[in-house]
Short mmCIF file of C-alpha atoms and ligand atoms in Angstrom, two decimals:
data_model
loop_
_atom_site.label_atom_id
_atom_site.label_comp_id
_atom_site.label_asym_id
_atom_site.label_seq_id
_atom_site.Cartn_x
_atom_site.Cartn_y
_atom_site.Cartn_z
CA MET A 942 -27.20 -32.57 54.69
CA GLU A 943 -23.56 -32.72 53.68
CA LYS A 944 -22.85 -34.67 50.52
CA VAL A 945 -21.16 -37.90 51.48
CA LYS A 946 -20.33 -40.50 48.88
CA ILE A 947 -20.76 -44.25 49.23
CA ASP A 948 -17.21 -44.77 47.93
CA GLU A 949 -15.78 -42.75 50.83
CA LEU A 950 -17.88 -44.66 53.35
CA VAL A 951 -16.53 -48.03 52.20
CA LYS A 952 -12.87 -47.05 51.78
CA GLY A 953 -10.76 -49.91 53.13
CA ALA A 954 -13.80 -52.09 53.93
CA GLY A 955 -13.48 -55.68 52.66
CA ARG A 956 -16.55 -57.15 54.32
CA ILE A 957 -19.77 -55.24 53.87
CA CYS A 958 -23.32 -56.20 54.68
CA ILE A 959 -26.58 -54.55 53.67
CA THR A 960 -29.93 -54.98 55.34
CA GLY A 961 -33.44 -53.52 55.14
CA HIS A 962 -36.84 -53.74 56.81
CA ILE A 963 -39.13 -56.72 57.38
CA ARG A 964 -41.57 -57.50 54.55
CA PRO A 965 -39.28 -55.74 52.05
CA ASP A 966 -41.08 -53.47 49.58
CA GLY A 967 -39.87 -52.02 46.28
CA ASP A 968 -37.77 -49.23 47.78
CA CYS A 969 -36.19 -51.50 50.38
CA THR A 970 -35.42 -54.28 47.88
CA GLY A 971 -34.28 -51.84 45.19
CA SER A 972 -31.97 -49.95 47.53
CA CYS A 973 -30.38 -53.08 49.03
CA LEU A 974 -29.83 -54.81 45.67
CA GLY A 975 -28.84 -51.57 43.92
CA LEU A 976 -26.18 -50.81 46.54
CA ARG A 977 -24.92 -54.41 46.36
CA ARG A 978 -24.51 -54.18 42.57
CA TYR A 979 -22.82 -50.77 42.80
CA LEU A 980 -20.33 -51.95 45.44
CA LEU A 981 -19.48 -55.12 43.50
CA ASP A 982 -19.10 -53.17 40.25
CA GLY A 983 -16.56 -51.01 42.12
CA ASP A 984 -14.57 -53.97 43.42
CA GLU A 985 -15.53 -57.59 42.68
CA SER A 986 -13.18 -58.86 45.41
CA ARG A 987 -15.28 -57.28 48.16
CA GLN A 988 -17.61 -59.43 50.20
CA VAL A 989 -21.07 -57.88 49.98
CA ASP A 990 -23.85 -59.81 51.75
CA VAL A 991 -27.51 -58.78 51.70
CA PHE A 992 -29.76 -59.75 54.61
CA LEU A 993 -33.44 -59.54 53.78
CA GLU A 994 -36.58 -61.57 54.29
CA PRO A 995 -37.54 -63.40 51.07
CA VAL A 996 -37.74 -60.97 48.17
CA PRO A 997 -41.30 -60.77 46.72
CA ALA A 998 -41.68 -62.62 43.42
CA ILE A 999 -42.34 -59.44 41.42
CA PHE A 1000 -38.89 -58.10 42.32
CA GLN A 1001 -37.10 -61.23 41.22
CA MET A 1002 -36.02 -59.49 38.03
CA LEU A 1003 -33.52 -57.45 40.01
CA PRO A 1004 -29.84 -58.47 40.03
CA GLY A 1005 -28.83 -60.46 43.10
CA TYR A 1006 -32.34 -61.21 44.38
CA ASP A 1007 -31.23 -64.85 44.71
CA ARG A 1008 -28.17 -63.88 46.76
CA THR A 1009 -30.13 -62.63 49.76
CA GLY A 1010 -30.87 -64.43 53.02
CA MET A 1011 -31.30 -63.96 56.73
CA TYR A 1012 -28.31 -63.02 58.91
CA SER A 1013 -26.89 -66.05 60.68
CA GLY A 1014 -23.53 -64.85 61.99
CA GLY A 1015 -20.28 -63.30 60.83
CA ARG A 1016 -18.48 -60.00 61.32
CA TYR A 1017 -18.49 -57.05 58.94
CA ASP A 1018 -16.46 -53.88 58.58
CA VAL A 1019 -19.46 -51.87 57.46
CA CYS A 1020 -23.19 -52.53 57.74
CA PHE A 1021 -25.60 -50.46 55.62
CA VAL A 1022 -29.14 -50.26 56.96
CA LEU A 1023 -31.45 -49.04 54.20
CA ASP A 1024 -35.03 -47.70 54.27
CA VAL A 1025 -35.30 -48.54 57.99
CA SER A 1026 -36.72 -46.04 60.49
CA ASP A 1027 -36.23 -47.96 63.72
CA LEU A 1028 -34.64 -51.13 65.09
CA GLN A 1029 -37.95 -53.03 65.41
CA ARG A 1030 -38.34 -52.79 61.63
CA LEU A 1031 -35.22 -54.95 61.22
CA GLY A 1032 -36.72 -58.08 62.75
CA GLU A 1033 -34.20 -60.90 63.13
CA ASN A 1034 -31.62 -59.21 60.92
CA ALA A 1035 -31.00 -56.62 63.66
CA ALA A 1036 -28.24 -58.93 64.96
CA CYS A 1037 -25.90 -58.02 62.10
CA LEU A 1038 -25.64 -54.44 63.40
CA GLU A 1039 -24.01 -55.58 66.65
CA ASN A 1040 -21.46 -57.57 64.68
CA SER A 1041 -20.34 -54.71 62.46
CA ASP A 1042 -17.65 -52.13 63.19
CA ARG A 1043 -19.60 -49.33 61.48
CA VAL A 1044 -23.36 -49.03 61.11
CA ILE A 1045 -24.56 -46.59 58.47
CA CYS A 1046 -28.26 -45.87 58.01
CA ILE A 1047 -29.54 -44.36 54.75
CA ASP A 1048 -33.23 -43.55 54.99
CA HIS A 1049 -36.02 -41.08 54.18
CA HIS A 1050 -38.55 -41.68 56.98
CA VAL A 1051 -39.55 -38.60 58.94
CA THR A 1052 -39.92 -40.90 61.98
CA ASN A 1053 -36.32 -42.20 61.84
CA THR A 1054 -35.24 -42.68 65.45
CA GLY A 1055 -31.52 -42.10 64.85
CA PHE A 1056 -30.63 -45.64 65.95
CA ALA A 1057 -27.47 -45.81 63.80
CA ALA A 1058 -24.15 -44.20 64.75
CA GLU A 1059 -23.89 -42.75 61.25
CA ALA A 1060 -27.12 -41.71 59.59
CA PHE A 1061 -28.03 -40.08 56.29
CA VAL A 1062 -31.72 -39.34 56.65
CA LYS A 1063 -33.51 -37.05 54.23
CA PRO A 1064 -37.29 -37.00 54.82
CA ASP A 1065 -37.92 -34.97 51.67
CA ALA A 1066 -36.36 -37.65 49.46
CA ALA A 1067 -39.18 -39.57 47.78
CA ALA A 1068 -37.37 -42.87 48.24
CA THR A 1069 -34.25 -44.29 49.84
CA CYS A 1070 -33.23 -45.12 46.25
CA GLU A 1071 -33.35 -41.40 45.37
CA LEU A 1072 -31.02 -40.61 48.26
CA LEU A 1073 -28.69 -43.50 47.37
CA PHE A 1074 -28.43 -42.17 43.81
CA GLU A 1075 -27.13 -38.85 45.19
CA MET A 1076 -24.51 -40.70 47.21
CA MET A 1077 -23.28 -42.73 44.23
CA ASP A 1078 -20.90 -41.64 41.49
CA GLU A 1079 -23.33 -41.28 38.56
CA GLU A 1080 -20.72 -42.29 36.01
CA ARG A 1081 -20.30 -45.64 37.72
CA ILE A 1082 -23.97 -46.57 37.94
CA SER A 1083 -24.54 -49.58 35.66
CA SER A 1084 -27.85 -50.34 33.97
CA GLU A 1085 -28.39 -53.13 36.52
CA THR A 1086 -27.93 -50.76 39.45
CA ALA A 1087 -30.15 -48.22 37.68
CA LYS A 1088 -32.90 -50.83 37.35
CA CYS A 1089 -32.90 -51.36 41.13
CA LEU A 1090 -32.92 -47.65 42.01
CA TYR A 1091 -35.59 -46.80 39.42
CA LEU A 1092 -37.83 -49.56 40.75
CA GLY A 1093 -37.52 -48.23 44.30
CA ILE A 1094 -38.49 -44.72 43.20
CA VAL A 1095 -41.40 -46.02 41.11
CA HIS A 1096 -42.81 -47.94 44.06
CA ASP A 1097 -42.41 -45.30 46.78
CA THR A 1098 -43.94 -42.60 44.55
CA GLY A 1099 -46.76 -44.83 43.25
CA VAL A 1100 -45.33 -44.31 39.74
CA PHE A 1101 -44.49 -40.62 40.28
CA LYS A 1102 -47.96 -39.64 41.43
CA HIS A 1103 -47.70 -39.26 45.22
CA SER A 1104 -47.05 -35.86 46.83
CA ASN A 1105 -43.48 -36.92 47.71
CA THR A 1106 -42.53 -36.70 44.00
CA THR A 1107 -40.40 -33.61 43.30
CA ARG A 1108 -38.61 -32.13 40.32
CA HIS A 1109 -35.46 -33.69 41.74
CA THR A 1110 -37.16 -37.11 41.88
CA MET A 1111 -37.99 -36.80 38.19
CA GLU A 1112 -34.43 -35.69 37.39
CA VAL A 1113 -32.98 -38.69 39.20
CA ALA A 1114 -35.46 -40.99 37.40
CA GLY A 1115 -34.46 -39.37 34.09
CA ALA A 1116 -30.77 -39.96 34.77
CA LEU A 1117 -31.53 -43.60 35.59
CA MET A 1118 -33.55 -44.01 32.38
CA GLU A 1119 -30.49 -42.89 30.43
CA LYS A 1120 -28.63 -45.91 31.77
CA GLY A 1121 -30.77 -48.00 29.42
CA ILE A 1122 -33.47 -49.68 31.45
CA ALA A 1123 -36.77 -51.10 30.17
CA HIS A 1124 -38.71 -48.62 32.32
CA ASP A 1125 -42.11 -49.31 30.76
CA ARG A 1126 -41.88 -53.05 31.34
CA LEU A 1127 -40.50 -52.56 34.82
CA ILE A 1128 -43.43 -50.33 35.78
CA ASN A 1129 -46.01 -52.64 34.28
CA ASP A 1130 -44.59 -55.91 35.56
CA THR A 1131 -43.83 -54.80 39.11
CA PHE A 1132 -46.49 -52.16 39.82
CA TYR A 1133 -49.60 -52.57 37.66
CA ALA A 1134 -49.72 -56.28 36.84
CA LYS A 1135 -51.99 -58.16 39.26
CA THR A 1136 -52.61 -61.87 39.59
CA TYR A 1137 -56.17 -63.12 39.59
CA LEU A 1138 -55.84 -63.73 43.34
CA GLN A 1139 -54.65 -60.17 43.97
CA ASN A 1140 -57.64 -58.78 42.09
CA GLN A 1141 -59.99 -61.04 44.02
CA LEU A 1142 -58.55 -59.83 47.33
CA LEU A 1143 -58.74 -56.20 46.17
CA GLY A 1144 -62.36 -56.71 45.18
CA ARG A 1145 -63.18 -58.27 48.49
CA ALA A 1146 -61.45 -55.53 50.48
CA LEU A 1147 -63.32 -52.83 48.53
CA MET A 1148 -66.67 -54.62 48.93
CA GLU A 1149 -66.22 -54.91 52.68
CA SER A 1150 -64.83 -51.42 53.28
CA ILE A 1151 -66.56 -49.12 55.74
CA LEU A 1152 -66.73 -45.32 55.68
CA PHE A 1153 -66.63 -43.39 58.95
CA CYS A 1154 -65.95 -39.84 60.21
CA ASP A 1155 -68.66 -38.54 57.82
CA GLY A 1156 -67.08 -40.28 54.86
CA ARG A 1157 -63.66 -38.73 55.46
CA CYS A 1158 -62.12 -42.06 56.55
CA ILE A 1159 -62.33 -45.53 55.07
CA VAL A 1160 -61.26 -48.84 56.55
CA SER A 1161 -61.07 -52.40 55.35
CA MET A 1162 -59.56 -55.60 56.70
CA ILE A 1163 -58.52 -59.05 55.52
CA SER A 1164 -58.72 -61.64 58.31
CA GLY A 1165 -56.21 -64.38 58.96
CA ARG A 1166 -58.90 -66.91 58.01
CA SER A 1167 -59.39 -65.25 54.61
CA MET A 1168 -55.64 -65.18 54.08
CA GLU A 1169 -55.54 -68.93 54.71
CA PHE A 1170 -58.60 -69.58 52.57
CA TYR A 1171 -57.06 -67.75 49.61
CA LYS A 1172 -53.55 -69.04 50.41
CA ALA A 1173 -52.49 -65.40 50.20
CA SER A 1174 -49.34 -63.71 51.47
CA HIS A 1175 -48.87 -60.05 52.38
CA GLU A 1176 -47.43 -59.41 48.90
CA ASP A 1177 -50.86 -60.20 47.48
CA LEU A 1178 -52.31 -57.19 49.32
CA GLU A 1179 -49.98 -54.56 47.88
CA GLY A 1180 -51.91 -51.59 46.47
CA ILE A 1181 -55.22 -52.18 48.27
CA VAL A 1182 -54.77 -49.24 50.65
CA ASP A 1183 -53.98 -46.97 47.70
CA GLN A 1184 -57.26 -47.92 46.02
CA LEU A 1185 -59.12 -47.16 49.26
CA ARG A 1186 -57.37 -43.78 49.43
CA VAL A 1187 -58.69 -42.56 46.06
CA THR A 1188 -62.33 -42.85 47.22
CA VAL A 1189 -63.87 -39.41 46.64
CA GLY A 1190 -64.34 -37.49 49.88
CA VAL A 1191 -61.88 -39.63 51.83
CA ASP A 1192 -58.82 -38.08 53.45
CA CYS A 1193 -57.57 -41.06 55.43
CA ALA A 1194 -57.53 -44.71 54.38
CA ILE A 1195 -56.79 -47.67 56.64
CA PHE A 1196 -56.12 -51.21 55.53
CA MET A 1197 -55.59 -53.93 58.12
CA THR A 1198 -54.18 -57.41 57.64
CA GLU A 1199 -54.51 -59.94 60.44
CA ILE A 1200 -50.97 -61.35 60.75
CA GLU A 1201 -51.69 -63.35 63.93
CA PHE A 1202 -54.92 -63.91 65.84
CA ARG A 1203 -56.14 -60.39 66.70
CA VAL A 1204 -52.82 -58.81 65.69
CA TYR A 1205 -53.00 -56.52 62.68
CA LYS A 1206 -50.51 -54.97 60.36
CA VAL A 1207 -52.06 -51.55 59.77
CA SER A 1208 -51.38 -49.49 56.63
CA LEU A 1209 -52.36 -45.82 56.68
CA ARG A 1210 -52.59 -43.34 53.82
CA SER A 1211 -53.86 -39.77 53.64
CA ASN A 1212 -54.55 -37.22 50.96
CA GLU A 1213 -54.28 -33.78 52.54
CA LYS A 1214 -55.11 -33.35 56.18
CA VAL A 1215 -54.07 -36.20 58.41
CA ASP A 1216 -50.38 -36.68 59.22
CA VAL A 1217 -50.46 -40.48 59.32
CA SER A 1218 -46.84 -40.71 60.51
CA ARG A 1219 -48.07 -39.15 63.77
CA VAL A 1220 -50.94 -41.63 64.05
CA ALA A 1221 -48.63 -44.59 63.34
CA SER A 1222 -45.95 -43.32 65.74
CA TYR A 1223 -48.54 -42.98 68.49
CA PHE A 1224 -49.14 -46.74 68.17
CA GLY A 1225 -45.44 -47.63 68.02
CA GLY A 1226 -45.03 -47.58 64.23
CA GLY A 1227 -43.85 -44.89 61.84
CA GLY A 1228 -43.47 -43.86 58.24
CA HIS A 1229 -44.17 -40.72 56.23
CA VAL A 1230 -46.73 -37.90 56.46
CA ARG A 1231 -48.92 -39.44 53.72
CA ALA A 1232 -48.02 -43.14 54.13
CA ALA A 1233 -47.31 -44.92 57.38
CA GLY A 1234 -47.90 -48.13 59.27
CA CYS A 1235 -47.91 -49.87 62.62
CA THR A 1236 -48.88 -53.15 64.29
CA MET A 1237 -51.91 -53.18 66.63
CA SER A 1238 -53.77 -55.80 68.65
CA GLY A 1239 -57.35 -56.36 69.71
CA THR A 1240 -60.56 -57.01 67.86
CA PHE A 1241 -61.14 -55.26 64.54
CA TYR A 1242 -63.44 -52.78 66.30
CA ASP A 1243 -60.95 -52.09 69.12
CA VAL A 1244 -58.30 -51.24 66.56
CA VAL A 1245 -60.60 -49.06 64.44
CA ASN A 1246 -61.84 -47.21 67.54
CA ASN A 1247 -58.32 -46.53 68.74
CA LEU A 1248 -57.19 -45.37 65.31
CA SER A 1249 -60.26 -43.24 64.72
CA ALA A 1250 -59.75 -41.35 67.98
CA GLN A 1251 -56.30 -40.27 66.80
CA ILE A 1252 -57.43 -39.52 63.25
CA ALA A 1253 -60.54 -37.58 64.31
CA GLY A 1254 -58.34 -35.45 66.57
CA GLN A 1255 -56.47 -34.30 63.48
CA LEU A 1256 -59.50 -33.97 61.19
CA ASP A 1257 -61.38 -31.81 63.71
CA PRO A 1258 -58.74 -30.31 65.97
P1 5GP B 1356 -47.00 -49.87 54.10
O1 5GP B 1356 -48.35 -49.41 54.55
O2 5GP B 1356 -46.87 -49.79 52.62
O3 5GP B 1356 -46.57 -51.16 54.69
O4 5GP B 1356 -45.98 -48.81 54.70
C1 5GP B 1356 -46.07 -47.44 54.45
C2 5GP B 1356 -44.87 -46.73 55.06
O5 5GP B 1356 -44.91 -46.84 56.48
C3 5GP B 1356 -43.53 -47.29 54.64
O6 5GP B 1356 -42.64 -46.23 54.48
C4 5GP B 1356 -43.11 -48.16 55.78
O7 5GP B 1356 -41.72 -48.19 55.91
C5 5GP B 1356 -43.78 -47.50 56.99
N1 5GP B 1356 -44.23 -48.51 57.94
C6 5GP B 1356 -45.16 -49.46 57.73
N2 5GP B 1356 -45.34 -50.23 58.84
C7 5GP B 1356 -44.51 -49.72 59.77
C8 5GP B 1356 -44.22 -50.09 61.14
O8 5GP B 1356 -44.78 -51.03 61.72
N3 5GP B 1356 -43.28 -49.34 61.78
C9 5GP B 1356 -42.65 -48.29 61.17
N4 5GP B 1356 -41.73 -47.60 61.87
N5 5GP B 1356 -42.89 -47.94 59.90
C10 5GP B 1356 -43.80 -48.63 59.21
MN1 MN B 1357 -38.90 -46.12 51.26
#
């Protein structure tokens, strides 16, 4: 991919908007807020608006988290779409693309559909934040921008432990550390710290998990009723699928959250064999080879049966 710089992309643009995917995660939030800070540091007189669903509480230590909202109208010279693989992932904020003269997608999903006129997609980048770093002028990255980008990399690599982590990822993280960020606190407070409720939900999901495909797959689910009972939100379920994945003998882990009656948000992870981006794409979702997701409807058993047919086809081709 040719090296294009953010500063070239925004030359002459006075009104810029930035948006990311529904249920923003660490990489999505970090990339949107990091780019906002970088653009404002370059020129305070620019208008830079960020359209995101409410930022999860753990990311509210990032600069500008309180300056985000949903798109409700207005024209822009440039619209950056970050960490988004397809238009459905934008939810209601998709409308800002139609009202922008230029739409630029920066992403690292192997399933990116090429929906944007200008796209910088690098599937071997561990995080959108890693790719953004390459497109920024390193000298001009402030410690606040660095905090955002570092957080995104930490979250999409599971603190540098997933197979997407490369030497280059570590070099980018090292350069960001040199900007003077409290990396240890950031990792603890946003990745490892769990509320009592989160631990309860994790415990419940593990207790109720089921092994199938001779112990090579594991699935668990939290129902809408349980979510209501615990007064939990999707943020409270972060990390559960990763705990399922580390079960010895398991290659593929599935965690399902009932978001509406018999409609599930499905999270998929794999260790070695199954390409979960293919499984998720088959059901209209997407993601990466080792981490992907989709939305499916039916009873719990319908969904597991449909998923297991696709997964088994890859485990025993
Ligand atoms: P998670 O399971 O953590 O929600 O998502 C894992 C990965 O799959 C992320 O990179 C996320 O962007 C992607 N992903 C999750 N759900 C969907 C979906 O419904 N559609 C698409 N295209 N990607 C998804
Ligand atoms: Mn990402």
